[in-house]
Coordinates of C-alpha atoms and ligand atoms in Angstrom, one line a residue:
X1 CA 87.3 25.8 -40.3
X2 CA 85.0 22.5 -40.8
X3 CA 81.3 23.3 -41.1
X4 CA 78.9 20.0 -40.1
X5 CA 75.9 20.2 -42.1
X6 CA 72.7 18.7 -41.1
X7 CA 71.2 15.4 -42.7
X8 CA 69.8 16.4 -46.6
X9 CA 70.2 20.0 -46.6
X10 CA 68.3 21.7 -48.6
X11 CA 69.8 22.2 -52.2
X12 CA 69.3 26.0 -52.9
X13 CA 70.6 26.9 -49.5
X14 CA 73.9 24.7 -49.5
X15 CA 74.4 26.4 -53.0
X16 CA 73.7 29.7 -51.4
X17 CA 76.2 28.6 -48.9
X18 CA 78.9 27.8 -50.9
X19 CA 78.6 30.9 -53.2
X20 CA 78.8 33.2 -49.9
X21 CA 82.1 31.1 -49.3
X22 CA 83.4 31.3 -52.3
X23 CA 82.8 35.3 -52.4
X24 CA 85.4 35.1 -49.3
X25 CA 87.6 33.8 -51.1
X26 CA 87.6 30.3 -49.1
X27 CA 88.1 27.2 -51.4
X28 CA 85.2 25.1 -50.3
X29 CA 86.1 20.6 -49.6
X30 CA 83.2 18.9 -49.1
X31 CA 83.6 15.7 -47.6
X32 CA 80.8 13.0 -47.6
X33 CA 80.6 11.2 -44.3
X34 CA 77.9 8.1 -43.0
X35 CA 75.4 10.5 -42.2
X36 CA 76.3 14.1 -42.8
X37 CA 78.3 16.3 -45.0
X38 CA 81.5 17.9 -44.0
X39 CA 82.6 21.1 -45.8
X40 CA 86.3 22.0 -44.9
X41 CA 86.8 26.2 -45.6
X42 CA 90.5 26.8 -46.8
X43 CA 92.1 30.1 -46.8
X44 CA 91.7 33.4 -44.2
X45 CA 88.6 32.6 -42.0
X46 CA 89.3 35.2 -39.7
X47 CA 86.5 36.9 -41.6
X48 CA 83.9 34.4 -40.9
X49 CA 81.0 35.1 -38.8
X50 CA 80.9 31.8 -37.1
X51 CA 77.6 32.4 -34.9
X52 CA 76.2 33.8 -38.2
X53 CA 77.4 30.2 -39.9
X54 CA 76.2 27.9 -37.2
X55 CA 72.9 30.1 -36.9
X56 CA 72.1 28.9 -40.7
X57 CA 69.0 26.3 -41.1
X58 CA 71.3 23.9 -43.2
X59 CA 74.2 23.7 -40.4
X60 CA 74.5 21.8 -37.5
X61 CA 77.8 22.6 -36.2
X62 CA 80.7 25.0 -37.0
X63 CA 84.7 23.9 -35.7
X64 CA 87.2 26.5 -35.9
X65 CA 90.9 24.8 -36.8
X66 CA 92.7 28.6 -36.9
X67 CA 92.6 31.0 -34.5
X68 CA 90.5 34.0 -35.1
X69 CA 93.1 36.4 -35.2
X70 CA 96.1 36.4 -38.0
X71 CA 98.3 39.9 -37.4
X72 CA 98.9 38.7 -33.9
X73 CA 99.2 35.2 -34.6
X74 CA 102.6 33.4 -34.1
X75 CA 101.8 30.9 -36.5
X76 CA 102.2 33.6 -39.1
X77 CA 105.5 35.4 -37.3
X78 CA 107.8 33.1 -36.4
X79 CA 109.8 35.4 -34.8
X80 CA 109.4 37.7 -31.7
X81 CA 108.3 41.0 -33.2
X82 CA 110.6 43.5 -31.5
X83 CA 108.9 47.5 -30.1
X84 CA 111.5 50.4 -30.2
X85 CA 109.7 53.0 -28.7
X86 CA 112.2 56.5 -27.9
X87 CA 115.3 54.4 -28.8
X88 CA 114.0 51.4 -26.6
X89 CA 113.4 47.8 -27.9
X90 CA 111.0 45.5 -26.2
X91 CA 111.0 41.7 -26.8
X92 CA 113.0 39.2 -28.8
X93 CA 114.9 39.1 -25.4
X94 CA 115.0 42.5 -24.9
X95 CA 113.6 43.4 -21.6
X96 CA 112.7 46.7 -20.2
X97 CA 111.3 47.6 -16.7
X98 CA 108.2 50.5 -17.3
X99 CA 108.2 52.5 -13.9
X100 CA 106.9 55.5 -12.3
X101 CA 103.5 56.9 -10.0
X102 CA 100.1 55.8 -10.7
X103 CA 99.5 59.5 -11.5
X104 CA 101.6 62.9 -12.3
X105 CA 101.1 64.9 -9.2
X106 CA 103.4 68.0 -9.6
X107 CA 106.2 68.7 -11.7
X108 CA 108.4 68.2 -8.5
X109 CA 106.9 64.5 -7.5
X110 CA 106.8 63.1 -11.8
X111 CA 111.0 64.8 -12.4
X112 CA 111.9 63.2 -8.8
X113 CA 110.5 59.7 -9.7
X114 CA 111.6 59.6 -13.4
X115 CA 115.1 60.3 -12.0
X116 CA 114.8 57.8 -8.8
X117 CA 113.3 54.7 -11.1
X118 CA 115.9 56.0 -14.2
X119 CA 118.9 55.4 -11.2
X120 CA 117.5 52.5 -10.1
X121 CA 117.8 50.5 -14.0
X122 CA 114.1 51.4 -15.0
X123 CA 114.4 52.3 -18.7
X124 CA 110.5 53.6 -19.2
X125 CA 108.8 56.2 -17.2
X126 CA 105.1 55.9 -16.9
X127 CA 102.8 58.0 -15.1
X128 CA 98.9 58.6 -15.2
X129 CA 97.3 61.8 -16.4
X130 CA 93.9 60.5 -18.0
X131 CA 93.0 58.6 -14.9
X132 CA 90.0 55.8 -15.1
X133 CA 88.5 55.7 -11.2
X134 CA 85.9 53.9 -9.9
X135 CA 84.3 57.2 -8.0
X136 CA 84.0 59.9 -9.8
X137 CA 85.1 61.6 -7.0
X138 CA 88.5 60.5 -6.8
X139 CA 91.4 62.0 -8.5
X140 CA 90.9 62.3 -12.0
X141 CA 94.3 63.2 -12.9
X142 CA 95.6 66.6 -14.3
X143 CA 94.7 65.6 -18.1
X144 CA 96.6 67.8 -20.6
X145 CA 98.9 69.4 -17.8
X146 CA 99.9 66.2 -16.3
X147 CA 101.0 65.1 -20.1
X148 CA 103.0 68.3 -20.4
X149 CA 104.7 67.2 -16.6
X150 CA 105.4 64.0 -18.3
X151 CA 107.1 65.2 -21.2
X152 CA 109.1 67.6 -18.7
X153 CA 110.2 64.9 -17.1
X154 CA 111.2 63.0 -20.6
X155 CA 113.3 65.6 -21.7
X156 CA 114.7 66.0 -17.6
X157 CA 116.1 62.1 -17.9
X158 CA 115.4 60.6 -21.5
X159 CA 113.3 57.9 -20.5
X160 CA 110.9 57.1 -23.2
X161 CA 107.3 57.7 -21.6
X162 CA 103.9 55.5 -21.5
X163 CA 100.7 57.3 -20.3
X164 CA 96.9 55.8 -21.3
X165 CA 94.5 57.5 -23.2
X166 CA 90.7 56.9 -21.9
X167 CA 89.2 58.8 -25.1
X168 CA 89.9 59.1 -29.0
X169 CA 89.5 63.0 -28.5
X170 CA 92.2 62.9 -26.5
X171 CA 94.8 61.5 -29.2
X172 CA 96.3 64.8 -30.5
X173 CA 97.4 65.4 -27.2
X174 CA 99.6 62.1 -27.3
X175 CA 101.9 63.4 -30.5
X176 CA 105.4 62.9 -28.2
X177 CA 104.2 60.5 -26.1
X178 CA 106.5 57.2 -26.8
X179 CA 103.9 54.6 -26.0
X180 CA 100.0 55.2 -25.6
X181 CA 98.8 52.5 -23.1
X182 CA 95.3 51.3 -23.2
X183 CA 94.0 50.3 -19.8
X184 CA 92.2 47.0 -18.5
X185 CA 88.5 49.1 -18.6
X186 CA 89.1 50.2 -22.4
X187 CA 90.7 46.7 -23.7
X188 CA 87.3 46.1 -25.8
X189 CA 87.0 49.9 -26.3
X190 CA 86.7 48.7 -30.4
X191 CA 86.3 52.6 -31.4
X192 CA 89.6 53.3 -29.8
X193 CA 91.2 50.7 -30.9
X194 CA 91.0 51.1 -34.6
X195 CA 91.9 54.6 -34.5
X196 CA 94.6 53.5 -32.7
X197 CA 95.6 51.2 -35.7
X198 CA 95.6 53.9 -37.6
X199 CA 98.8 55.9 -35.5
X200 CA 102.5 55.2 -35.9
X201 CA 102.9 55.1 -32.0
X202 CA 103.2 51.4 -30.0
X203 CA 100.3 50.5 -28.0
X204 CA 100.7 49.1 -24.7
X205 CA 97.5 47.0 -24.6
X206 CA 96.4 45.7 -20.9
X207 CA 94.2 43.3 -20.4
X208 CA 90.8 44.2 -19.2
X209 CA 89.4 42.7 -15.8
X210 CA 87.4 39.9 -17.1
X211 CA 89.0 39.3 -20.3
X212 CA 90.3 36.0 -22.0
X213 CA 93.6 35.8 -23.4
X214 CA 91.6 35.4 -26.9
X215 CA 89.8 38.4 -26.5
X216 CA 92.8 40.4 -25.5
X217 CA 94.5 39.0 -29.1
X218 CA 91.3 40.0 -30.6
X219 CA 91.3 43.8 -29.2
X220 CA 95.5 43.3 -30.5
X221 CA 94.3 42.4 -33.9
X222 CA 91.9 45.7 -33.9
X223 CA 95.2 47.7 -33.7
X224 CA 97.4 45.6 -36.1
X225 CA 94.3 45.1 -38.6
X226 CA 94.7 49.0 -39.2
X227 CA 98.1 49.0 -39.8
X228 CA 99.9 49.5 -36.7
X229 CA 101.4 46.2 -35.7
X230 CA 103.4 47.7 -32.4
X231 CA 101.4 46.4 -29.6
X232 CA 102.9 45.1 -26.6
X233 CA 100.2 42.8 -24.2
X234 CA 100.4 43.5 -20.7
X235 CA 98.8 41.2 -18.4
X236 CA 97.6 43.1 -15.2
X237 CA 95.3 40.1 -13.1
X238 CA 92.2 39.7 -13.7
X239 CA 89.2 39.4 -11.5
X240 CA 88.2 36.0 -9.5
X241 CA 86.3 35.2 -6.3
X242 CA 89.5 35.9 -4.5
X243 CA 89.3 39.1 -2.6
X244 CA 92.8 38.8 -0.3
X245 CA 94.4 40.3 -3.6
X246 CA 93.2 43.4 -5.8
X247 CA 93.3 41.3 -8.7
X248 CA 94.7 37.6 -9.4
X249 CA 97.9 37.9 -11.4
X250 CA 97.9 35.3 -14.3
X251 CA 101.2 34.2 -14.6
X252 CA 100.4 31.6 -16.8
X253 CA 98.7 34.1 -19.1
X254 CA 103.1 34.8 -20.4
X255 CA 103.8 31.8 -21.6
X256 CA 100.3 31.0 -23.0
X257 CA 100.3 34.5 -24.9
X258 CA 103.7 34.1 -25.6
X259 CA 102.9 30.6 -27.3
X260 CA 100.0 32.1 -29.5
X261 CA 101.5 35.0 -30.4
X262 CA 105.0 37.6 -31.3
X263 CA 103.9 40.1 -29.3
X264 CA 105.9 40.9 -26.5
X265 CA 104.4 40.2 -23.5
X266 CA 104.8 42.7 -20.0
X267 CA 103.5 42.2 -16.6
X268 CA 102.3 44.7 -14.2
X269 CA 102.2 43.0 -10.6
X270 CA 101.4 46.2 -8.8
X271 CA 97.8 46.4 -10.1
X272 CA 97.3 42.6 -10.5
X273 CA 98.0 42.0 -6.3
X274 CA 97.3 46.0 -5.1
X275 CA 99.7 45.2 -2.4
X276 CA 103.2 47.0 -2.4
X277 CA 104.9 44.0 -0.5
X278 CA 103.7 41.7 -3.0
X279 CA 105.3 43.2 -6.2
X280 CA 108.7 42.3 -5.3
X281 CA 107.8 38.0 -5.6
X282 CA 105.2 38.7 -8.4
X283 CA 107.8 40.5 -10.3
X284 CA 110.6 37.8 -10.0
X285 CA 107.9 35.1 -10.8
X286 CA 107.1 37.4 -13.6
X287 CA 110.6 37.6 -15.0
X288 CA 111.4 34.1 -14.2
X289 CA 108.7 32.9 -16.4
X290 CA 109.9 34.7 -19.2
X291 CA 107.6 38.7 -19.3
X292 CA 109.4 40.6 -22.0
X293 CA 108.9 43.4 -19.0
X294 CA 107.3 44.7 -16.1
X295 CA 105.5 47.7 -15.2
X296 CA 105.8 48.9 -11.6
X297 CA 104.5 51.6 -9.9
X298 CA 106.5 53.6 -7.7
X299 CA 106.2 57.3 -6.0
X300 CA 108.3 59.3 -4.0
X301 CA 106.1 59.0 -0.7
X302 CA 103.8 56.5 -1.2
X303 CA 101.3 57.3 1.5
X304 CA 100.8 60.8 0.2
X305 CA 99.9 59.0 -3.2
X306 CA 96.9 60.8 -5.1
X307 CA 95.9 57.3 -6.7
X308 CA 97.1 53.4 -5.5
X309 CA 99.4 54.3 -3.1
X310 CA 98.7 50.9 -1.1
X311 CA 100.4 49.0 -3.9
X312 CA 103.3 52.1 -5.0
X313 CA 106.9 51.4 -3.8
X314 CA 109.4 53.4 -2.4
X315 CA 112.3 54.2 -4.9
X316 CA 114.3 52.0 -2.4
X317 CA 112.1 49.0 -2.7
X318 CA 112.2 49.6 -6.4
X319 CA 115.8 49.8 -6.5
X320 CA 115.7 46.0 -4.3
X321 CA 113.3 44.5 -6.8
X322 CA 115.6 45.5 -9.4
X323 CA 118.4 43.8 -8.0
X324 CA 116.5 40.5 -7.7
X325 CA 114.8 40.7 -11.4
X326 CA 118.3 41.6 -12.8
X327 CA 119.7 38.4 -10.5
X328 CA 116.9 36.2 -12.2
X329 CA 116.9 37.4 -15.9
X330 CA 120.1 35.5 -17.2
X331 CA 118.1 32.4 -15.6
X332 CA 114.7 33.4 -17.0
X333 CA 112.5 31.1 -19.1
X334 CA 113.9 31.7 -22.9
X335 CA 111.0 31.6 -25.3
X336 CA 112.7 33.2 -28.0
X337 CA 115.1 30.5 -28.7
X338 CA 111.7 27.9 -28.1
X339 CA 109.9 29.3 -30.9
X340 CA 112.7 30.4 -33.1
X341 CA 114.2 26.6 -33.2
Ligands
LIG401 C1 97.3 52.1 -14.8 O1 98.2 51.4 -15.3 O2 97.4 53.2 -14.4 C2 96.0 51.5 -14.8 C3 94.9 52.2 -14.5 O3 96.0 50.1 -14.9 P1 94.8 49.1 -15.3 O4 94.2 49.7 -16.6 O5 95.5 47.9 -15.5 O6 93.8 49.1 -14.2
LIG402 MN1 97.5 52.7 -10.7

């Protein structure tokens, strides 16, 4: 981090500068320049309020050099970080295909799907039962039932499940869920994310609506700086002036995120386009460009769907984008090797 400080500062409050630096632990180079002074901050800066710094009488500008977060940063893991969640790894080329409803309906609808997406290669189930809707007259979801469907339907096929959480008080219900998933509307939910640092259980961390892939790595670091360093980043689209889709799905958000950081990196296309047809190209384009996974949504009669129907497929169109994604993955953009080199 450089710090640009104005012409003559003021003597007491440069040395009142300097000693707040020093007490975090940054070794402090100044640098005399023309006209102003240049103090370069060494060390973890992740720390440093920067709109506090630049807000000071004495400075006129503020650079950052290092990103602001560090557990998530690749520059400090090298290497993919690999998730095993219920005897399932995720990233460092392995790739897994999360699939299932929107929401648990019945026991009959959740054990049917897990077993049609399970046949068709899917090696996740997911399925909805804390369910974040615009109208509070919509579906809600069956809560703590639907979680006990899901875990029916775990112990039915063996698929490792992934269901959100919308609340901290809902956490001890999560004890054998495999992977808690935090949804686009909760990605800055800072409260739930540090509790969430604090549990042994990967994160599947979405990214919200209008969120930056900084920001996203920022609500990562929340879970990792607690401990818990098994988050995998899913990007779901995000919102633009572009209405002929649900959302607009980022593509170029994988191999951004998978630049900046280890974290492996999953794509949903079913809520980033809301349009059933459209998962199958979004989900090659996904795999081409080198996802760690996808996450597709997928219910035994999609037009009787409780919640996003319009964008669920068939277990036949599931099993046809599987064939595709499998045709495309041994041609799929290799990252691993990239960073690794
Ligand atoms: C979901 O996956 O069920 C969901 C609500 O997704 P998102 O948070 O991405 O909208
Ligand atoms: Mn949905």
């Amino acid at each position: 981090m450089i710090v640009i400080l104005k012409k003559n500062p003021n003597e007491k409050q440069l040395e009142n500068l300097l000693d707040w630096l020093k007490g975090l632990n940054l070794t402090v180079h100044p640098s005399q320049g023309a006209t102003h002074t240049l103090l370069g901050l060494v060390g973890d800066t992740s720390a440093v309020d920067i709109d506090l710094l630049r807000a000071l009488d004495i400075v006129e500008d503020v650079k950052r050099v290092q990103e602001p977060y560090k557990n998530a940063n690749r520059k400090f893991h090298e290497e993919d970080s690999v998730i095993t969640a219920g005897g399932v790894s995720i990233g460092g080329g392995n790739f897994q295909v999360i699939a299932g409803p929107c929401s648990i309906e019945t026991e009959e609808q959740i054990c049917l799907v897990a077993r049609q997406v399970k046949e068709a290669g899917a090696t996740m189930l997911r399925g909805g039962a804390f369910k974040p809707r615009t109208s509070p007259y919509a579906f809600q979801g069956l809560r703590g039932h639907g979680l006990d469907l899901l875990l029916l339907a775990k112990k039915e096929t063996g698929l490792p499940v992934v269901t959100e959480i919308m609340d901290l008080s809902q956490l001890p219900l999560f004890d054998e869920v495999d992977v808690i998933q935090v949804g686009a509307r909760n990605m800055q939910n800072f409260e739930l994310l540090k509790e969430l640092g604090h549990t042994g259980k990967p994160i599947l961390l979405k990214r919200g609506l209008a969120n930056t892939l900084q920001e996203l790595l920022m609500s990562a670091e929340y879970i990792m700086a607690g401990g818990n360093s098994q988050v995998i980043l899913c990007e779901r689209g995000i919102r633009t002036f572009e209405t002929a889709t649900r959302n607009t799905l980022d593509l170029a958000a994988v191999p951004m995120l998978k630049k900046l950081t280890h974290l492996p990196v999953v794509v949903d296309p079913s809520h980033a386009t809301g349009i059933s047809w459209m998962v199958k190209p979004m989900a090659i384009a996904a795999t081409a460009c080198g996802a760690d996974g996808l996450m597709i949504e997928v219910h035994n009669d999609p037009k009787k769907a409780l919640c996003d129907g319009a964008q669920s497929l068939t277990p036949e169109a599931f099993q046809d984008v599987m064939n595709s994604v499998n045709a495309i993955r041994p041609h799929a953009y290799n990252f691993s090797k990239e960073f690794q080199a």
